[in-house]
XYZ file of N, CA and C in Angstrom:
720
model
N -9.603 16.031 -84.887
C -9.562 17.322 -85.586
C -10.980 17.694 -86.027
N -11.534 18.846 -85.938
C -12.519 19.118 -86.117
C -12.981 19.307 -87.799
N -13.788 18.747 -88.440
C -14.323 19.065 -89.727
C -14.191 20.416 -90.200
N -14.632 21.468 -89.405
C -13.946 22.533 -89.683
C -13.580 23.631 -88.872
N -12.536 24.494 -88.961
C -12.003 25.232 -87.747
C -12.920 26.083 -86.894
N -12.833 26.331 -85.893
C -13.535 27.209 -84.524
C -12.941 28.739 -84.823
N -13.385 30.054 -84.980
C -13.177 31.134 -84.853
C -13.456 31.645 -83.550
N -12.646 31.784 -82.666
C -13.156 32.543 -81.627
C -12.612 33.233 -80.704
N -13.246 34.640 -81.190
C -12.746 36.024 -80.297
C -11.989 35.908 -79.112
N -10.884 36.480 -79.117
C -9.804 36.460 -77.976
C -9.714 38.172 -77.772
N -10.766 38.787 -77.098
C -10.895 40.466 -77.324
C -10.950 41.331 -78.208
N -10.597 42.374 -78.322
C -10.981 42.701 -79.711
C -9.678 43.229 -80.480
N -8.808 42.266 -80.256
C -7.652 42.271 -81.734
C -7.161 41.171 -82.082
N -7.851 40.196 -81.477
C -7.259 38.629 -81.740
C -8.397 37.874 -82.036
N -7.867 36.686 -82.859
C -8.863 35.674 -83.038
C -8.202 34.647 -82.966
N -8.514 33.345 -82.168
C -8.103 31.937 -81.469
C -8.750 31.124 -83.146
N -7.880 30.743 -83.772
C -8.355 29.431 -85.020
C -8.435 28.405 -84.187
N -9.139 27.706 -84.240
C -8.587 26.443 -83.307
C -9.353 25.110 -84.604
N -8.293 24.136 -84.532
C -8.652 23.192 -85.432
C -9.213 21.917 -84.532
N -9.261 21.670 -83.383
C -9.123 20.560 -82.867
C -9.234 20.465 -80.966
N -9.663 19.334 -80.765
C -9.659 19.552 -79.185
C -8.628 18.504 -78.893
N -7.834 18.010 -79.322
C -6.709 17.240 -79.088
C -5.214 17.831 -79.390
N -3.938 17.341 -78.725
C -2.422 17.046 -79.007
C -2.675 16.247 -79.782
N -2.431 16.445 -81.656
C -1.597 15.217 -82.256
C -1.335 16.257 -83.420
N -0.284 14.973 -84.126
C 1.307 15.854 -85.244
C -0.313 16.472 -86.448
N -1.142 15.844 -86.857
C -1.989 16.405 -88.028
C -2.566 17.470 -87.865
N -3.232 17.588 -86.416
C -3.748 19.380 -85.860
C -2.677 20.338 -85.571
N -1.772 19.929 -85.238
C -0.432 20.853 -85.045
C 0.472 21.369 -86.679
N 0.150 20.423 -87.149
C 0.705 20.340 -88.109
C -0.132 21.931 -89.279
N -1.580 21.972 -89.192
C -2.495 22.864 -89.943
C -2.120 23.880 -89.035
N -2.068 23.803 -87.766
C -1.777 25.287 -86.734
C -0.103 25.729 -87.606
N 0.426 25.038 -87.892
C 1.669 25.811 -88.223
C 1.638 26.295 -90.152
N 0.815 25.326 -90.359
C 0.749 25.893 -91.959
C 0.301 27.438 -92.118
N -0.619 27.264 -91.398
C -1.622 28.548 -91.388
C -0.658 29.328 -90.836
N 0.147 29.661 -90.129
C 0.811 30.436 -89.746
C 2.065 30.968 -90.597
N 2.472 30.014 -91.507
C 3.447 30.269 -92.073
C 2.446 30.520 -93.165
N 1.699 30.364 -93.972
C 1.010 30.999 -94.447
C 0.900 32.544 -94.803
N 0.296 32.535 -93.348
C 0.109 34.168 -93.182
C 1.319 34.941 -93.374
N 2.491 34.423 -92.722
C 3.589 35.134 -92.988
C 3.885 35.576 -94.452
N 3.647 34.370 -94.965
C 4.355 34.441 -96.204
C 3.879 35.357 -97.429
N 2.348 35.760 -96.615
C 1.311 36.461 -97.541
C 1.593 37.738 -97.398
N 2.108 38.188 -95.606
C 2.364 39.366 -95.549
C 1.089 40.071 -95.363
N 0.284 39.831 -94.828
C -1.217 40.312 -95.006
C -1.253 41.542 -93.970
N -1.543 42.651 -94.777
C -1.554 44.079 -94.020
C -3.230 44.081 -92.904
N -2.271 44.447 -91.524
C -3.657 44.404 -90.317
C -3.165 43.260 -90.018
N -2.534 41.961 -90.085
C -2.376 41.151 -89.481
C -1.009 41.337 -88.709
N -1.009 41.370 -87.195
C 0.382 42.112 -86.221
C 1.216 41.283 -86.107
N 0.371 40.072 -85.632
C 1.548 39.022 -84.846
C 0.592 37.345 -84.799
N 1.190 36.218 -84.873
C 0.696 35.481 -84.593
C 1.216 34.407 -83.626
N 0.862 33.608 -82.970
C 1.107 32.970 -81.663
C 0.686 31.403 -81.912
N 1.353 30.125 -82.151
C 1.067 28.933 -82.194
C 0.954 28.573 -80.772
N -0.295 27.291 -81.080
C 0.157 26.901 -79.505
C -0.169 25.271 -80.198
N -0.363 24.155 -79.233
C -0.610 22.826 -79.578
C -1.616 22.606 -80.564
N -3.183 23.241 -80.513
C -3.991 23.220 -81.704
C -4.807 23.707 -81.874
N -3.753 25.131 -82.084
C -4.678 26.418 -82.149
C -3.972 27.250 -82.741
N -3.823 28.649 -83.865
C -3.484 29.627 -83.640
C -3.861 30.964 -83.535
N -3.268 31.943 -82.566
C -3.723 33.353 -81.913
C -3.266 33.963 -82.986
N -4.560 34.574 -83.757
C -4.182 35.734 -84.671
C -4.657 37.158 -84.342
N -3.206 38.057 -83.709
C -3.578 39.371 -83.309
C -3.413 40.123 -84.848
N -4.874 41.204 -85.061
C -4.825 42.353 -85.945
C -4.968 43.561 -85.409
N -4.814 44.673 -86.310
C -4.759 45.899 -85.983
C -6.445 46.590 -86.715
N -7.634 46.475 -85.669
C -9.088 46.707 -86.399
C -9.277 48.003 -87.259
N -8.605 48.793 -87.031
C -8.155 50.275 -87.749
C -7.619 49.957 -89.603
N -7.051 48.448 -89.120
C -6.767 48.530 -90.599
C -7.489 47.157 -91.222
N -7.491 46.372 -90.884
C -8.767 45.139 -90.948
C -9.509 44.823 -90.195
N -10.756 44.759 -90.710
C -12.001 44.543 -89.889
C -12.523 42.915 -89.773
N -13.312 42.473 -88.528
C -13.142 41.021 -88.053
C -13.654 40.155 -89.466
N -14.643 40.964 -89.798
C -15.249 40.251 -91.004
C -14.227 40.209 -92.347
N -13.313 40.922 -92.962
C -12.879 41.079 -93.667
C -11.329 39.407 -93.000
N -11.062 40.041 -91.975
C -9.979 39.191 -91.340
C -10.462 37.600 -91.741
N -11.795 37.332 -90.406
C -12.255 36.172 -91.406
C -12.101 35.249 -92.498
N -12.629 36.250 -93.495
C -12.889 35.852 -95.124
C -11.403 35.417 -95.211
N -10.353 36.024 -95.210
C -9.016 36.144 -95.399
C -8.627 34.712 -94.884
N -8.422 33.993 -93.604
C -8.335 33.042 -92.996
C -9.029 32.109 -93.765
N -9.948 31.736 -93.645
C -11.193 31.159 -94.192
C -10.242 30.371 -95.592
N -10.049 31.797 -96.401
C -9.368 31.355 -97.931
C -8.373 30.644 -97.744
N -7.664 30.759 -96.347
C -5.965 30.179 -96.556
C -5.795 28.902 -95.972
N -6.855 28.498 -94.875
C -7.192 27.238 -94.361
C -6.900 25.879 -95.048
N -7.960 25.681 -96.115
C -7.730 24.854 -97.499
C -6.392 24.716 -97.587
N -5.571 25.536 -97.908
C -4.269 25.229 -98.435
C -2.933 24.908 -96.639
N -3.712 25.058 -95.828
C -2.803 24.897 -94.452
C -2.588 23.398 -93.786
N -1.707 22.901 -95.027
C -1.401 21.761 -95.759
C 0.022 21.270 -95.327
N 0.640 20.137 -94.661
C 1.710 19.235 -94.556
C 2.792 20.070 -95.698
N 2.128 20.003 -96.979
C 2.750 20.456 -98.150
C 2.766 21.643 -98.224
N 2.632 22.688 -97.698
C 2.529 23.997 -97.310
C 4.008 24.222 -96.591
N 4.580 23.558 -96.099
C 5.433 23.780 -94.943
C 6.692 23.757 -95.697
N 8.051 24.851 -95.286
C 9.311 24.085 -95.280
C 9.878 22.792 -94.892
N 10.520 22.425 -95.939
C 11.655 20.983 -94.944
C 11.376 21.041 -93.732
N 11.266 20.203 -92.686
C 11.435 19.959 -91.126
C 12.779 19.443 -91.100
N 13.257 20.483 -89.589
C 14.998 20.156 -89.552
C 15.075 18.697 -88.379
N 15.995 18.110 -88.526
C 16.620 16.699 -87.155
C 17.562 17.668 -86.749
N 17.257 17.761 -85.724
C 18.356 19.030 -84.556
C 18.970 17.538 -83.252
N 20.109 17.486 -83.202
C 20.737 16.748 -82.439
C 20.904 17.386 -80.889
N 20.696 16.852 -80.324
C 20.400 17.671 -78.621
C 21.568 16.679 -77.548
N 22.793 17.135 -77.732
C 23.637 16.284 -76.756
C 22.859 16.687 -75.435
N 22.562 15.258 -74.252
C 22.472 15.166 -73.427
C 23.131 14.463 -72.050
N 23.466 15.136 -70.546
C 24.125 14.286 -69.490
C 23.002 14.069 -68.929
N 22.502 12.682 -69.174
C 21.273 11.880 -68.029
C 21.719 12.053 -66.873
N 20.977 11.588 -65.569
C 21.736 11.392 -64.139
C 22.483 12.193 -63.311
N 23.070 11.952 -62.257
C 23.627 12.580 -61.505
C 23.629 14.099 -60.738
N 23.743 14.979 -60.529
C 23.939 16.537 -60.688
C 22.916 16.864 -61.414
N 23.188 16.773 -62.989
C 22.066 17.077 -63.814
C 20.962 16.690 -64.529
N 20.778 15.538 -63.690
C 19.376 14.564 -64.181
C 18.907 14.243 -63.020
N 18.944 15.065 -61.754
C 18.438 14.608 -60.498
C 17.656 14.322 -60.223
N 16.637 13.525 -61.250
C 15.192 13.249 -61.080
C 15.206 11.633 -61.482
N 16.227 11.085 -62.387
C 16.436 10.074 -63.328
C 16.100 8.951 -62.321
N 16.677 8.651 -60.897
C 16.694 7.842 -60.552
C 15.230 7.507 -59.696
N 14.695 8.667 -59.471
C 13.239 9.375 -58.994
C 12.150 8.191 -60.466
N 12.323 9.113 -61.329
C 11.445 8.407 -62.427
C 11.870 7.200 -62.895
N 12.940 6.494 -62.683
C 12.770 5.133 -63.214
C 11.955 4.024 -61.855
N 12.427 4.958 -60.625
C 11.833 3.923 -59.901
C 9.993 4.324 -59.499
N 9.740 5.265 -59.967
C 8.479 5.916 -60.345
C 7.494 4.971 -61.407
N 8.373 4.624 -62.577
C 8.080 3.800 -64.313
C 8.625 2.308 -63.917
N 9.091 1.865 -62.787
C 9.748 0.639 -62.717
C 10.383 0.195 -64.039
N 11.090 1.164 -64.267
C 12.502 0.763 -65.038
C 13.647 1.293 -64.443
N 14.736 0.744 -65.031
C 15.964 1.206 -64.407
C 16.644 2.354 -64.951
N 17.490 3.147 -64.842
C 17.709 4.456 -64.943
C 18.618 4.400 -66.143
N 18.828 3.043 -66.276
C 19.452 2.869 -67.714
C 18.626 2.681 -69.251
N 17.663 2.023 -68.662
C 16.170 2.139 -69.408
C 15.623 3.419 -69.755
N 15.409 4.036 -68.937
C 14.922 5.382 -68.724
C 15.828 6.258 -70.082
N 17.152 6.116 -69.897
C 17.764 6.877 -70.578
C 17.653 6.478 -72.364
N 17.655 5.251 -72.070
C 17.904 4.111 -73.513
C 16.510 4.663 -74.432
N 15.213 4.675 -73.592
C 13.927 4.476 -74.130
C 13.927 6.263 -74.559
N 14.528 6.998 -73.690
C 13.937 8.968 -73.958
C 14.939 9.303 -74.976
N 16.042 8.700 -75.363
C 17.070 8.832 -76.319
C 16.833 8.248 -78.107
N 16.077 7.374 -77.681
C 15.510 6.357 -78.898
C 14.451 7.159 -79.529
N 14.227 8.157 -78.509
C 12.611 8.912 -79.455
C 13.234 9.963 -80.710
N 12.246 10.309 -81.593
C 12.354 11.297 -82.191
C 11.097 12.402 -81.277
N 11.550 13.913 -81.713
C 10.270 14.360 -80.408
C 9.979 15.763 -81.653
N 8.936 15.549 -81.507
C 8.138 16.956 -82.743
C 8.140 18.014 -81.541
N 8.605 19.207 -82.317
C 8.331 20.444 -81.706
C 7.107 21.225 -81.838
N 6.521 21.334 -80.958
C 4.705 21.963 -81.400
C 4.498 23.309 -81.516
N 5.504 23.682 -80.746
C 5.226 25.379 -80.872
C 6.692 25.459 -79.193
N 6.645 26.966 -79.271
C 7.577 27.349 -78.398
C 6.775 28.255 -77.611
N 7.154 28.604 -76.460
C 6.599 29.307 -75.510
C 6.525 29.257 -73.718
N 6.189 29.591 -72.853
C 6.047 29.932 -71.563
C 7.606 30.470 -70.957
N 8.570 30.285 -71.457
C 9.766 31.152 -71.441
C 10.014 31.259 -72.971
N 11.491 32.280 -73.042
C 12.089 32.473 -74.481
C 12.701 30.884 -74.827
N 12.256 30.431 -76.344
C 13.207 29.573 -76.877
C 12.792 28.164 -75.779
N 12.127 27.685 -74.969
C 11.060 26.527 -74.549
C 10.302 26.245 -75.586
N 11.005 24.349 -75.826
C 10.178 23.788 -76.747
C 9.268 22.885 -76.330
N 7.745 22.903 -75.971
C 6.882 21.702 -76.210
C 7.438 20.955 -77.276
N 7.395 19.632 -76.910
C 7.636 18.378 -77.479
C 6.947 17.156 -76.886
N 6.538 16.521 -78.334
C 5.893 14.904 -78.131
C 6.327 14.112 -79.071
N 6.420 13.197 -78.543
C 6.553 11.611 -79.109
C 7.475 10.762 -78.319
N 7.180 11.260 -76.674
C 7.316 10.247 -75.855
C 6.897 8.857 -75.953
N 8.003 7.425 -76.073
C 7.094 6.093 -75.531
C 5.957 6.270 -74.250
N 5.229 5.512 -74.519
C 4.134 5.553 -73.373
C 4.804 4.593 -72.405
N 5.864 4.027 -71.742
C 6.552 3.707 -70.641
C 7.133 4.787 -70.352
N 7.061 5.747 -70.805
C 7.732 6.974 -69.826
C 6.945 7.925 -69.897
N 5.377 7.606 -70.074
C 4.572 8.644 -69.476
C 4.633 8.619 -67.578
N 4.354 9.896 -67.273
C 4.621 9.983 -66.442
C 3.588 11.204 -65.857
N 2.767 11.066 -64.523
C 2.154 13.381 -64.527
C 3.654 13.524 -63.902
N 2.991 14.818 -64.002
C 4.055 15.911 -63.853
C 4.043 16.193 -62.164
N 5.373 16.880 -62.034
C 5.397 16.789 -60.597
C 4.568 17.231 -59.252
N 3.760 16.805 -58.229
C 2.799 17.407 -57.554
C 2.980 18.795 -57.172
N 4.328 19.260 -57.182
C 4.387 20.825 -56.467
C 6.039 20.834 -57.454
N 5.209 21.841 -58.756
C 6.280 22.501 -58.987
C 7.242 23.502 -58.261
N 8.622 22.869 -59.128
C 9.984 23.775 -58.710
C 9.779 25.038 -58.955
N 10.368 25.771 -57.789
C 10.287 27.309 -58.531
C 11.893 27.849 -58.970
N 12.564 26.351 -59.004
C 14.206 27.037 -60.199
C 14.379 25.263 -60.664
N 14.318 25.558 -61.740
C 14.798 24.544 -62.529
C 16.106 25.246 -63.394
N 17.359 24.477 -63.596
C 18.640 25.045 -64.198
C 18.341 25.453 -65.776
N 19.074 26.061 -66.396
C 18.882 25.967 -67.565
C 19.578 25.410 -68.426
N 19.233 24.450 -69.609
C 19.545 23.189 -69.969
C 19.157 22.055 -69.713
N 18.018 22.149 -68.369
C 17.598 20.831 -67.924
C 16.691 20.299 -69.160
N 16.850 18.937 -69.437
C 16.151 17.981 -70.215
C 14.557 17.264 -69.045
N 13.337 17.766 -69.380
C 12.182 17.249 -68.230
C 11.432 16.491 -69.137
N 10.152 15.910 -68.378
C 9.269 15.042 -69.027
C 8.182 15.016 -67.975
N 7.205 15.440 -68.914
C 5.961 15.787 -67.646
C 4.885 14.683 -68.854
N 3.834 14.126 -68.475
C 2.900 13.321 -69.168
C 3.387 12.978 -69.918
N 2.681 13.160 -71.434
C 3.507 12.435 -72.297
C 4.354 13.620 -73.591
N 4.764 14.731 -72.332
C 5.670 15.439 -73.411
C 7.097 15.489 -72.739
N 7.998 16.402 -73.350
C 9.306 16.370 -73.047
C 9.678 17.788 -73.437
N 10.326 18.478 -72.422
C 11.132 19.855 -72.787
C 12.323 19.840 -72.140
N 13.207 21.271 -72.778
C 13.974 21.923 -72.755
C 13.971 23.074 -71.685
N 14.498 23.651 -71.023
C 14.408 24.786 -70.088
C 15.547 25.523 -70.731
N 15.748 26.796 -71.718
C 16.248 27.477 -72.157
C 16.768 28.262 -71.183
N 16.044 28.656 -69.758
C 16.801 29.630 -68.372
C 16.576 29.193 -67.102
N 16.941 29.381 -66.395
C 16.410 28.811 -65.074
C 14.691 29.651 -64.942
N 14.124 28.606 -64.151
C 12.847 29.070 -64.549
C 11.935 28.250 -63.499
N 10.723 28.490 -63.358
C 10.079 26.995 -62.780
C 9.602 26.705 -63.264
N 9.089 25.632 -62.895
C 8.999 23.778 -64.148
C 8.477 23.019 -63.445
N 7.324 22.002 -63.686
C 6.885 21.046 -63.061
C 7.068 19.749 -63.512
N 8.486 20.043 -64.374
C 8.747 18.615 -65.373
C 9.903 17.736 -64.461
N 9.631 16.556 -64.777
C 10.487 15.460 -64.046
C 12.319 15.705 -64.808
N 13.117 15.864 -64.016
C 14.423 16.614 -64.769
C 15.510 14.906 -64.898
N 15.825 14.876 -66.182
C 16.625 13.809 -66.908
C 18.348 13.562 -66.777
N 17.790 15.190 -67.617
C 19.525 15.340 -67.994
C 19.613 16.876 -67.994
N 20.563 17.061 -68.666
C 21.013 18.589 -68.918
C 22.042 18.597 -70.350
N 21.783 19.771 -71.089
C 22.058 19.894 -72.355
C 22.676 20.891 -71.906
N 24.308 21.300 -72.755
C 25.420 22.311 -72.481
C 24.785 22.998 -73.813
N 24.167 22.802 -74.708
C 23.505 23.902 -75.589
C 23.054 24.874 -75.178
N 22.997 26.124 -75.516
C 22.253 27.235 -75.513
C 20.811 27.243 -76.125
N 19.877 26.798 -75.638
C 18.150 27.161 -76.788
C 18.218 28.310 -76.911
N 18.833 29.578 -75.904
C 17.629 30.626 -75.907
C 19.251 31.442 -75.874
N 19.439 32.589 -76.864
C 21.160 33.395 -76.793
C 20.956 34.485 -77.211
N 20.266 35.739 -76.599
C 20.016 37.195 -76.815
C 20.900 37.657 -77.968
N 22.274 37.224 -77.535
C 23.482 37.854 -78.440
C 23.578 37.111 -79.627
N 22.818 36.057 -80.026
C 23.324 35.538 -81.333
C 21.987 36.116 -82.378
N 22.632 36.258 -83.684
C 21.330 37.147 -84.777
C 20.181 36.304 -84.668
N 20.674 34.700 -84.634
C 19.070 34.121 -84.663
C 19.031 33.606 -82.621
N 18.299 34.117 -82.053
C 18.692 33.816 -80.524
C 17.949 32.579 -79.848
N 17.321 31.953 -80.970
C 16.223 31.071 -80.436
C 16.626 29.728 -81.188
N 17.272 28.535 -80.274
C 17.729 27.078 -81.339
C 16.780 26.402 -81.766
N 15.799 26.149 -80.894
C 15.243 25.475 -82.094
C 13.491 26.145 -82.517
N 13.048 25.795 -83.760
C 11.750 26.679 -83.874
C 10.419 25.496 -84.023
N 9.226 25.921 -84.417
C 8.180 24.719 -84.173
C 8.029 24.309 -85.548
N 8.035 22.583 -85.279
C 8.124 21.388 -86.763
C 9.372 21.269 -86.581
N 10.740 20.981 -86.255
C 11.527 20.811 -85.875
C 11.593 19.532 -85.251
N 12.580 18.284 -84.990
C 12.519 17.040 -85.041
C 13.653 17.157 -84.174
N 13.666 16.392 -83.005
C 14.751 16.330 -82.083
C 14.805 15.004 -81.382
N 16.657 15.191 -81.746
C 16.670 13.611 -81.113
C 17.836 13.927 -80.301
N 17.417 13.076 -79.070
C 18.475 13.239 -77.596
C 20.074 12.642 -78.114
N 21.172 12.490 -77.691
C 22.226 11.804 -78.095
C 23.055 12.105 -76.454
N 23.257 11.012 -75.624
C 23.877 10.346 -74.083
C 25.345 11.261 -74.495
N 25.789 11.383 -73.479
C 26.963 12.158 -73.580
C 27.719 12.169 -72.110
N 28.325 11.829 -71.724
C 29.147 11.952 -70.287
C 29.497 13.137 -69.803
N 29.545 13.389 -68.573
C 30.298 14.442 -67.949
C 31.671 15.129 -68.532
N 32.373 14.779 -68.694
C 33.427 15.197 -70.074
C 33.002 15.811 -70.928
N 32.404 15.554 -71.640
C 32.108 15.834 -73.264
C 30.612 16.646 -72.987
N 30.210 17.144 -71.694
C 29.475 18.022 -71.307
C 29.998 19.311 -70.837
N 31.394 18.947 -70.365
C 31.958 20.177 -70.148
C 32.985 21.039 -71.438
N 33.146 19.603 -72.156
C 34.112 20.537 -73.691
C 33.191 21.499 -73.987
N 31.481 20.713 -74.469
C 30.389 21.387 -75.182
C 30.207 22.415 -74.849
N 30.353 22.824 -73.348
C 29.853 23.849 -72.056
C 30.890 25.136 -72.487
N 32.062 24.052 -72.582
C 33.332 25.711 -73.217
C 32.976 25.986 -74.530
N 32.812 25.494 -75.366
C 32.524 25.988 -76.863
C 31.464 26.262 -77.001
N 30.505 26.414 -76.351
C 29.544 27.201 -76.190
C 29.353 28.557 -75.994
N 30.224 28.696 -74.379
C 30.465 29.789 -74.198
C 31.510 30.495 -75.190
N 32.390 29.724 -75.197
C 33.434 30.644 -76.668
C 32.820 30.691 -78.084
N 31.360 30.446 -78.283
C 30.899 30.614 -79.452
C 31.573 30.002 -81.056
N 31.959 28.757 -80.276
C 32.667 28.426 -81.500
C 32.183 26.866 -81.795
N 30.733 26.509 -81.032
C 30.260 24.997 -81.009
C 28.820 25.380 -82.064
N 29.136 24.063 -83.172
C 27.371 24.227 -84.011
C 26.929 22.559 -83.753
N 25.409 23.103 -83.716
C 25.303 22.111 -83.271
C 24.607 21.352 -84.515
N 24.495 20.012 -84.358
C 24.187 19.144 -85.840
C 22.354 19.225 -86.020
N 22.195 19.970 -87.415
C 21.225 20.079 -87.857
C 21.044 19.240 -89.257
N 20.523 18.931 -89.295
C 19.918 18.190 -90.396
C 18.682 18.553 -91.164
N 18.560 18.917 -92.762
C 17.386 19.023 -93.175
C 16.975 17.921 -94.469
């Protein structure tokens, strides 16, 4: 993490904070303070802001704050873009079907990691996985805190349809595919959850600082989940 943050111009209505030239939970962690921060300040001229791993995109409106004034503003709120700054972090439970149909990669990557596909499942289930930010589709969560036996790169020639619900693992992160989409992530399992639901008031499951842990689930109890899903009558276990 850098001693102190990088300001730097992203055209002329944005500014890139960047705390750090690394992935880890303490730089991610100030990228999201600061952001909730800002929200919470409500700061007029500030439009929209954009997390990413360890950085955040702050778009303004220059008509109504100027770069220097924007600045100063940031600058002040930094200091306090603090662990202790943050809401509770939620444990979001993520039923998953490893293997078969919908983990058509499982048997690919264990013999890839020389473990067995029962391993594979045992070791990506055992993790807890921090959410860093969301993005490159709606409701796609970056996630880390992969074991390093299931690092892995990512695939030489991405898919151009991955299902939606697939559970992947590219290096040493792990996502969600909220739609069919393409993906260059090694595919596990598949989750009958919805991440990403236009029609529901909040349409996005899970958000960034968020704590997710996989839970094995069979073909059965993938297809109950799959109907109460669609009948809008399945919640899924959150924890704060």
């Amino acid at each position: 993490m850098y001693s102190e943050p990088k300001f730097l111009p992203a055209g002329d209505q944005a500014v890139s904070v960047e705390f750090g030239d690394a992935i880890g939970p303490e730089v991610n962690t100030r990228v999201r303070a600061l952001e909730y921060l800002i929200q919470q300040k409500a700061i007029p001229g500030i439009v929209e802001t954009v997390p990413t791993f360890r950085a955040l995109l702050v778009y303004y409106d220059p008509i109504v704050i100027g770069w220097n004034e924007l600045l100063a503003i940031l600058t002040a709120l930094i200091p306090q873009a603090q662990a202790e700054a943050l809401p509770p972090s939620r444990l979001v439970e993520i039923p998953c079907c490893y293997g078969g149909e919908l983990g058509f990669d499982l048997q690919a990557v264990g013999e890839k990691l020389g473990l067995s596909p029962e391993q594979v499942v045992s070791r990506h289930s055992a993790e807890e996985y921090l959410v860093y930010f969301i993005g490159f589709t709606p409701g796609l969560p970056y996630m880390v805190g992969m074991s390093d036996p299931l690092t892995i790169p990512r695939l030489d020639k991405p898919r151009t349809k991955t299902p939606a619900g697939s559970v992947g693992i590219g290096g040493t992160q792990c996502c969600i595919y909220p739609v069919e989409s393409p993906g260059g992530f090694w595919i596990l399992g598949r989750t009958p959850l919805a991440l990403y639901d236009p029609s529901r008031s909040d349409p996005i499951l899970l958000r960034p600082g968020d704590r997710v842990r996989f839970r094995p689930i069979d073909p059965g109890e993938f297809e109950r989940i799959s109907a109460e899903v669609a009948a809008g009558c399945f919640v899924a276990r959150v924890e704060t």
